PDB file of C-alpha atoms in Angstrom:
ATOM      1  CA  UNK L   1     -13.689  11.780  13.050  1.00 52.00           C
ATOM      2  CA  UNK L   2     -11.316  13.701   9.929  1.00 89.00           C
ATOM      3  CA  UNK L   3      -9.081  12.429   8.555  1.00 96.00           C
ATOM      4  CA  UNK L   4      -5.707  13.089   7.653  1.00 97.00           C
ATOM      5  CA  UNK L   5      -4.847  11.600   4.912  1.00 97.00           C
ATOM      6  CA  UNK L   6      -8.458  13.890   3.482  1.00 97.00           C
ATOM      7  CA  UNK L   7      -7.388  17.016   4.947  1.00 96.00           C
ATOM      8  CA  UNK L   8      -3.615  17.384   3.196  1.00 96.00           C
ATOM      9  CA  UNK L   9      -6.028  16.373  -0.035  1.00 96.00           C
ATOM     10  CA  UNK L  10      -7.584  19.280   0.764  1.00 95.00           C
ATOM     11  CA  UNK L  11      -4.121  21.601   1.336  1.00 95.00           C
ATOM     12  CA  UNK L  12      -5.725  22.064   4.784  1.00 95.00           C
ATOM     13  CA  UNK L  13      -2.450  19.842   6.925  1.00 95.00           C
ATOM     14  CA  UNK L  14       0.942  19.984   5.247  1.00 94.00           C
ATOM     15  CA  UNK L  15       3.052  16.740   2.879  1.00 94.00           C
ATOM     16  CA  UNK L  16       5.558  16.899   1.189  1.00 94.00           C
ATOM     17  CA  UNK L  17       4.035  16.602  -2.595  1.00 93.00           C
ATOM     18  CA  UNK L  18       6.039  13.669  -5.502  1.00 91.00           C
ATOM     19  CA  UNK L  19       2.885  14.286  -7.454  1.00 94.00           C
ATOM     20  CA  UNK L  20      -1.063  15.090  -7.851  1.00 93.00           C
ATOM     21  CA  UNK L  21      -3.675  15.531 -10.322  1.00 95.00           C
ATOM     22  CA  UNK L  22      -7.223  14.905  -9.841  1.00 97.00           C
ATOM     23  CA  UNK L  23      -7.729  11.343  -8.526  1.00 97.00           C
ATOM     24  CA  UNK L  24      -4.722  10.694  -6.520  1.00 98.00           C
ATOM     25  CA  UNK L  25      -1.985  12.231  -4.863  1.00 95.00           C
ATOM     26  CA  UNK L  26       1.624  10.924  -3.592  1.00 94.00           C
ATOM     27  CA  UNK L  27       3.345  12.600  -0.726  1.00 93.00           C
ATOM     28  CA  UNK L  28       6.549  10.921   1.329  1.00 92.00           C
ATOM     29  CA  UNK L  29       5.881   9.536   4.441  1.00 93.00           C
ATOM     30  CA  UNK L  30       6.602  11.047   7.919  1.00 91.00           C
ATOM     31  CA  UNK L  31       7.494   8.334   8.803  1.00 88.00           C
ATOM     32  CA  UNK L  32       9.498   6.729   6.319  1.00 89.00           C
ATOM     33  CA  UNK L  33      10.499   3.502   6.619  1.00 87.00           C
ATOM     34  CA  UNK L  34      13.438   4.441   3.926  1.00 88.00           C
ATOM     35  CA  UNK L  35      14.265   6.661   2.198  1.00 89.00           C
ATOM     36  CA  UNK L  36      11.809   7.755  -0.244  1.00 91.00           C
ATOM     37  CA  UNK L  37       8.494   6.074   1.164  1.00 92.00           C
ATOM     38  CA  UNK L  38       5.820   8.368  -0.299  1.00 94.00           C
ATOM     39  CA  UNK L  39       2.555   7.313   0.071  1.00 95.00           C
ATOM     40  CA  UNK L  40      -0.449   7.048  -2.945  1.00 96.00           C
ATOM     41  CA  UNK L  41      -4.061   7.933  -2.104  1.00 98.00           C
ATOM     42  CA  UNK L  42      -7.121   8.406  -4.075  1.00 98.00           C
ATOM     43  CA  UNK L  43      -8.786  11.987  -2.698  1.00 97.00           C
ATOM     44  CA  UNK L  44     -11.876  10.172  -2.240  1.00 97.00           C
ATOM     45  CA  UNK L  45     -11.994   8.534   0.842  1.00 97.00           C
ATOM     46  CA  UNK L  46     -12.675   5.281   1.454  1.00 97.00           C
ATOM     47  CA  UNK L  47     -11.868   3.174   4.585  1.00 97.00           C
ATOM     48  CA  UNK L  48      -9.600  -0.260   3.232  1.00 97.00           C
ATOM     49  CA  UNK L  49     -10.149  -3.248   0.510  1.00 97.00           C
ATOM     50  CA  UNK L  50     -13.426  -3.986   1.497  1.00 95.00           C
ATOM     51  CA  UNK L  51     -14.544   0.058   1.054  1.00 94.00           C
ATOM     52  CA  UNK L  52     -12.667   0.684  -2.968  1.00 97.00           C
ATOM     53  CA  UNK L  53     -13.487   0.197  -6.182  1.00 97.00           C
ATOM     54  CA  UNK L  54     -10.798  -1.775  -7.997  1.00 97.00           C
ATOM     55  CA  UNK L  55     -10.881   1.195 -10.551  1.00 98.00           C
ATOM     56  CA  UNK L  56      -9.365   2.905  -7.546  1.00 98.00           C
ATOM     57  CA  UNK L  57      -7.103   0.350  -6.660  1.00 98.00           C
ATOM     58  CA  UNK L  58      -5.876  -0.137 -10.556  1.00 98.00           C
ATOM     59  CA  UNK L  59      -5.029   3.911 -10.730  1.00 98.00           C
ATOM     60  CA  UNK L  60      -3.152   3.471  -7.259  1.00 98.00           C
ATOM     61  CA  UNK L  61      -1.126   0.347  -8.576  1.00 97.00           C
ATOM     62  CA  UNK L  62      -0.211   2.099 -12.021  1.00 96.00           C
ATOM     63  CA  UNK L  63       1.481   5.649 -10.267  1.00 95.00           C
ATOM     64  CA  UNK L  64       3.034   3.421  -7.144  1.00 94.00           C
ATOM     65  CA  UNK L  65       4.485   1.701 -10.984  1.00 94.00           C
ATOM     66  CA  UNK L  66       5.210   5.148 -11.886  1.00 93.00           C
ATOM     67  CA  UNK L  67       6.962   5.713  -8.436  1.00 94.00           C
ATOM     68  CA  UNK L  68       8.624   2.577  -8.162  1.00 93.00           C
ATOM     69  CA  UNK L  69      10.153   3.034 -11.686  1.00 93.00           C
ATOM     70  CA  UNK L  70      11.020   6.635 -11.036  1.00 93.00           C
ATOM     71  CA  UNK L  71      12.853   5.669  -7.124  1.00 94.00           C
ATOM     72  CA  UNK L  72      14.821   2.793  -9.223  1.00 92.00           C
ATOM     73  CA  UNK L  73      16.084   5.750 -12.614  1.00 92.00           C
ATOM     74  CA  UNK L  74      18.125   6.843  -9.333  1.00 91.00           C
ATOM     75  CA  UNK L  75      20.917   6.729  -6.705  1.00 89.00           C
ATOM     76  CA  UNK L  76      17.266   5.801  -4.286  1.00 91.00           C
ATOM     77  CA  UNK L  77      16.315   2.147  -5.081  1.00 92.00           C
ATOM     78  CA  UNK L  78      18.267  -0.621  -6.860  1.00 96.00           C
ATOM     79  CA  UNK L  79      14.467  -2.084  -6.179  1.00 95.00           C
ATOM     80  CA  UNK L  80      11.452  -1.575  -4.295  1.00 94.00           C
ATOM     81  CA  UNK L  81       8.331  -2.805  -2.296  1.00 93.00           C
ATOM     82  CA  UNK L  82       5.131  -1.792  -3.140  1.00 95.00           C
ATOM     83  CA  UNK L  83       1.753  -2.869  -0.409  1.00 95.00           C
ATOM     84  CA  UNK L  84      -1.355  -2.258   1.217  1.00 96.00           C
ATOM     85  CA  UNK L  85      -2.168  -2.670   5.296  1.00 95.00           C
ATOM     86  CA  UNK L  86      -5.547  -3.641   4.747  1.00 95.00           C
ATOM     87  CA  UNK L  87      -6.232  -3.298   8.651  1.00 94.00           C
ATOM     88  CA  UNK L  88      -5.272  -2.777  12.174  1.00 93.00           C
ATOM     89  CA  UNK L  89      -4.337  -6.899  12.183  1.00 91.00           C
ATOM     90  CA  UNK L  90      -1.870  -5.434   8.939  1.00 90.00           C
ATOM     91  CA  UNK L  91      -0.408  -2.362  10.960  1.00 89.00           C
ATOM     92  CA  UNK L  92      -3.361  -0.276   9.235  1.00 93.00           C
ATOM     93  CA  UNK L  93      -2.972   2.900  11.319  1.00 93.00           C
ATOM     94  CA  UNK L  94      -4.439   5.877   8.811  1.00 95.00           C
ATOM     95  CA  UNK L  95      -8.038   4.446   7.872  1.00 97.00           C
ATOM     96  CA  UNK L  96      -7.839   6.425   4.318  1.00 97.00           C
ATOM     97  CA  UNK L  97      -6.709   3.512   1.558  1.00 98.00           C
ATOM     98  CA  UNK L  98      -2.816   3.960   1.082  1.00 98.00           C
ATOM     99  CA  UNK L  99      -0.139   2.671  -1.012  1.00 97.00           C
ATOM    100  CA  UNK L 100       3.265   2.132   0.571  1.00 96.00           C
ATOM    101  CA  UNK L 101       6.232   1.930  -2.509  1.00 94.00           C
ATOM    102  CA  UNK L 102       8.657   2.014  -0.168  1.00 93.00           C
ATOM    103  CA  UNK L 103      12.627   2.553  -1.970  1.00 89.00           C
ATOM    104  CA  UNK L 104      14.774  -0.192  -1.666  1.00 93.00           C
ATOM    105  CA  UNK L 105      18.493  -0.206  -1.930  1.00 92.00           C
ATOM    106  CA  UNK L 106      21.191  -3.184  -1.955  1.00 94.00           C
ATOM    107  CA  UNK L 107      21.819  -4.139   0.961  1.00 89.00           C
ATOM    108  CA  UNK L 108      20.452  -2.151   2.792  1.00 87.00           C
ATOM    109  CA  UNK L 109      18.490  -3.639   7.078  1.00 81.00           C
ATOM    110  CA  UNK L 110      14.790  -3.516   6.097  1.00 78.00           C
ATOM    111  CA  UNK L 111      13.542  -6.793   6.779  1.00 72.00           C
ATOM    112  CA  UNK L 112       9.996  -6.069   5.747  1.00 62.00           C
ATOM    113  CA  UNK L 113      10.160  -9.091   4.383  1.00 55.00           C
ATOM    114  CA  UNK L 114      11.989 -11.400   6.603  1.00 54.00           C
ATOM    115  CA  UNK L 115       9.772 -13.979   7.930  1.00 51.00           C
ATOM    116  CA  UNK L 116       8.441 -14.435   4.531  1.00 50.00           C
ATOM    117  CA  UNK L 117      11.495 -16.323   3.713  1.00 51.00           C
ATOM    118  CA  UNK L 118      11.337 -19.472   6.849  1.00 54.00           C
ATOM    119  CA  UNK L 119       7.019 -19.263   7.480  1.00 61.00           C
ATOM    120  CA  UNK L 120       5.629 -22.760   5.942  1.00 70.00           C
ATOM    121  CA  UNK L 121       1.398 -24.003   5.949  1.00 65.00           C
ATOM    122  CA  UNK L 122       1.207 -26.809   7.006  1.00 79.00           C
ATOM    123  CA  UNK L 123      -2.410 -27.109   5.530  1.00 76.00           C
ATOM    124  CA  UNK L 124      -1.390 -25.531   2.279  1.00 74.00           C
ATOM    125  CA  UNK L 125      -4.350 -27.863   0.336  1.00 78.00           C
ATOM    126  CA  UNK L 126      -6.579 -26.555   3.367  1.00 76.00           C
ATOM    127  CA  UNK L 127      -5.817 -22.663   2.753  1.00 75.00           C
ATOM    128  CA  UNK L 128      -6.563 -22.819  -0.158  1.00 70.00           C
ATOM    129  CA  UNK L 129     -10.003 -25.254   0.361  1.00 75.00           C
ATOM    130  CA  UNK L 130     -10.658 -22.272   2.489  1.00 78.00           C
ATOM    131  CA  UNK L 131      -9.638 -19.338  -0.037  1.00 70.00           C
ATOM    132  CA  UNK L 132     -11.434 -20.971  -2.939  1.00 78.00           C
ATOM    133  CA  UNK L 133     -15.402 -21.941  -1.127  1.00 81.00           C
ATOM    134  CA  UNK L 134     -15.212 -17.947   0.107  1.00 77.00           C
ATOM    135  CA  UNK L 135     -14.519 -16.816  -3.942  1.00 75.00           C
ATOM    136  CA  UNK L 136     -16.183 -18.967  -5.150  1.00 79.00           C
ATOM    137  CA  UNK L 137     -19.960 -17.593  -2.179  1.00 82.00           C
ATOM    138  CA  UNK L 138     -18.263 -14.157  -2.944  1.00 74.00           C
ATOM    139  CA  UNK L 139     -18.402 -14.238  -7.222  1.00 68.00           C
ATOM    140  CA  UNK L 140     -22.069 -16.051  -6.246  1.00 72.00           C
ATOM    141  CA  UNK L 141     -23.072 -13.373  -4.105  1.00 65.00           C
ATOM    142  CA  UNK L 142     -21.867  -9.950  -6.113  1.00 58.00           C
TER     143      UNK L 142
END
């Protein structure tokens, strides 16, 4: 199965490039949520967070931060949302890891975080215990 982001990185598929270096490519999203919605893509193919080395993620975040700062220096953004959709249940549709940088304007109507304002975990301590235990198992198996 071919990967559209690998094809874009190889110059075999079209994209509007914002930045390119030896390791990363930043392109405008073809179906943007906001004007300037940019995707930061490592050139080496990995699928998701489980598959991607921490150094690659760090590079993606660093480039995403630069793009966010640049957007906020223009009329495109007063703020930004930055995120990774990790897996199908998290709305990942292209299975090549990528970082979304969404420029935001005061008063825009995009409601990426709307549900976060009213959600409450009825058992925060239980949830914390599950995550601490899983993290401890991960740390000992590495």
